[in-house]
Amino acid sequence: MNTLKLVVVDDEPDMAGFVHDVAEQAGFAVEQFHNADVFREQYKPCADVIVLDLMMPGTDGVELIRFLSEVGCDSLLVLISGFDPGVLHSAQKLAIEHGLNIAGSLSKPFRHHELQQLLHGLSISPRRPSHTTPDKPLVVDELREALKSDQLVVHYQPQLSIRDRSLVGAEALVRWQHPTHGLLGPELFITMAERHGLIDDLTWVVLQQAMQQCRNWLDNDLKIRVAVNMSATTLKHLELPERIHQLVRKYRLQPSQIVLEVTENALMQELIKSLDILTRLRMKNFRLSIDDFGTGYSSMVQLHRAPFSEIKIDRSFIMEMDYDAEARAIVETIIMLGDKLGMSVIAEGVETQAEWDRLAALGCGTVQGYLVAKPMPAADFTDWLAQHYSRNPESTI
Ligand code: C2E
Ligand code: CA
Ligand code: CA
């Protein structure tokens, strides 16, 4: 196994040395920087964890946060500061808005065991994306070709019941098996598909593959509910409910085995039209899920009007729960809201046992995240499930 690497950036040598010692005891290879400029000049994207002092002479933490964001840093960040906790909290929020991975923060002075606990609680390896990044920009003609020649594949990520670890369902997540670039993640081509009018075709490819897979599982006595992501554009076609229903009939499935995930933001575009379509889908007995909940601007009233069966709490709140009382309050409130409105609640992006335990204590029903498993091809999913049931004989399907 590769040794994990931790970089500490702090102008106080004593402090940097202290972090160095604790991290080394926790099994990290450690490198120290006592000067922000030197750190910037010598930056290499290979640290698993960066411990960053926010207050150093000649620079401020915000500048370093911006720098790390610009270089696309994907290390886990631990922020430390002698400022009051309010400042640390704002810096964290800013870093998250810049797309950085915040693992926690500590106010100076902190104790050996506080840092130790934080380092032990990190889940590092799963953060590395399993997809490749193409060295040349992707062009839309390639995507058109991909849609025609079966280059899009669907991976499945399990969702487990917190109560007994039984399988609740699987989310279908699209990937592009590119002939030269390898396996590409959806963030590299969904926006392109939306911008060039290809998203309906893409959604259709994913729906068909997911339903075909659902049928294959049923033929093997596995009744697995599958969730598919719907983009805002697709949600505006009035004929959508009937077309999806035809597809369900083709694969001899029940609509209740299919969950359609709609992001909160997608819902807000052309709300009336979307509500029409969603209501008709719900009347046909499809399950509807409101995705990335908490990041958009839907109001309580809209949530009540839209016929959702389930709420997915956005990963950003789950990530922050450990160290942010506000994030905890938001998660708690969403769970209560779901409960009162009779919707199931799924927590997304659960990476640690601590998060699972917290969610269990708050009464959350379902969990999806790397702690359980990463998205995987259908064949691997079936193997994973067999292993899961042999490890958890009390769970049911
Ligand atoms: P999403 O719908 O919010 O899907 C969840 C994303 O979180 C997935 O990323 C999943 O791999 C990732 N994830 C799950 N558990 C964890 C975890 O514990 N930690 C972390 N860090 N990440 C976790 P993925 O597969 O890269 O998909 C990204 C987004 O692309 C999706 O976000 C969804 O908005 C979009 N997408 C994926 N497939 C489709 C599709 O077929 N159609 C459309 N329209 N959008 C899709
Ligand atoms: Ca989703
Ligand atoms: Ca989501």
PDB file of N, CA and C and ligand atoms in Angstrom, residues 291-292 314 348, ligand 3:
ATOM      1  N   ASP A 291     -33.477  15.600  -5.902  1.00  0.00           N
ATOM      2  CA  ASP A 291     -32.040  15.381  -5.764  1.00  0.00           C
ATOM      3  C   ASP A 291     -31.331  16.661  -5.295  1.00  0.00           C
ATOM      4  N   ASP A 292     -30.163  16.507  -4.700  1.00  0.00           N
ATOM      5  CA  ASP A 292     -29.344  17.645  -4.246  1.00  0.00           C
ATOM      6  C   ASP A 292     -30.152  18.579  -3.366  1.00  0.00           C
ATOM      7  N   ASP A 314     -28.284  16.704  -0.018  1.00  0.00           N
ATOM      8  CA  ASP A 314     -27.058  16.933  -0.769  1.00  0.00           C
ATOM      9  C   ASP A 314     -25.817  16.592   0.059  1.00  0.00           C
ATOM     10  N   GLU A 348     -26.879  11.382   0.809  1.00  0.00           N
ATOM     11  CA  GLU A 348     -25.947  11.098  -0.287  1.00  0.00           C
ATOM     12  C   GLU A 348     -24.520  11.386   0.122  1.00  0.00           C
TER      13      GLU A 348
HETATM   14 CA    CA B   3     -27.311  14.333  -5.748  1.00  0.00          CA
END
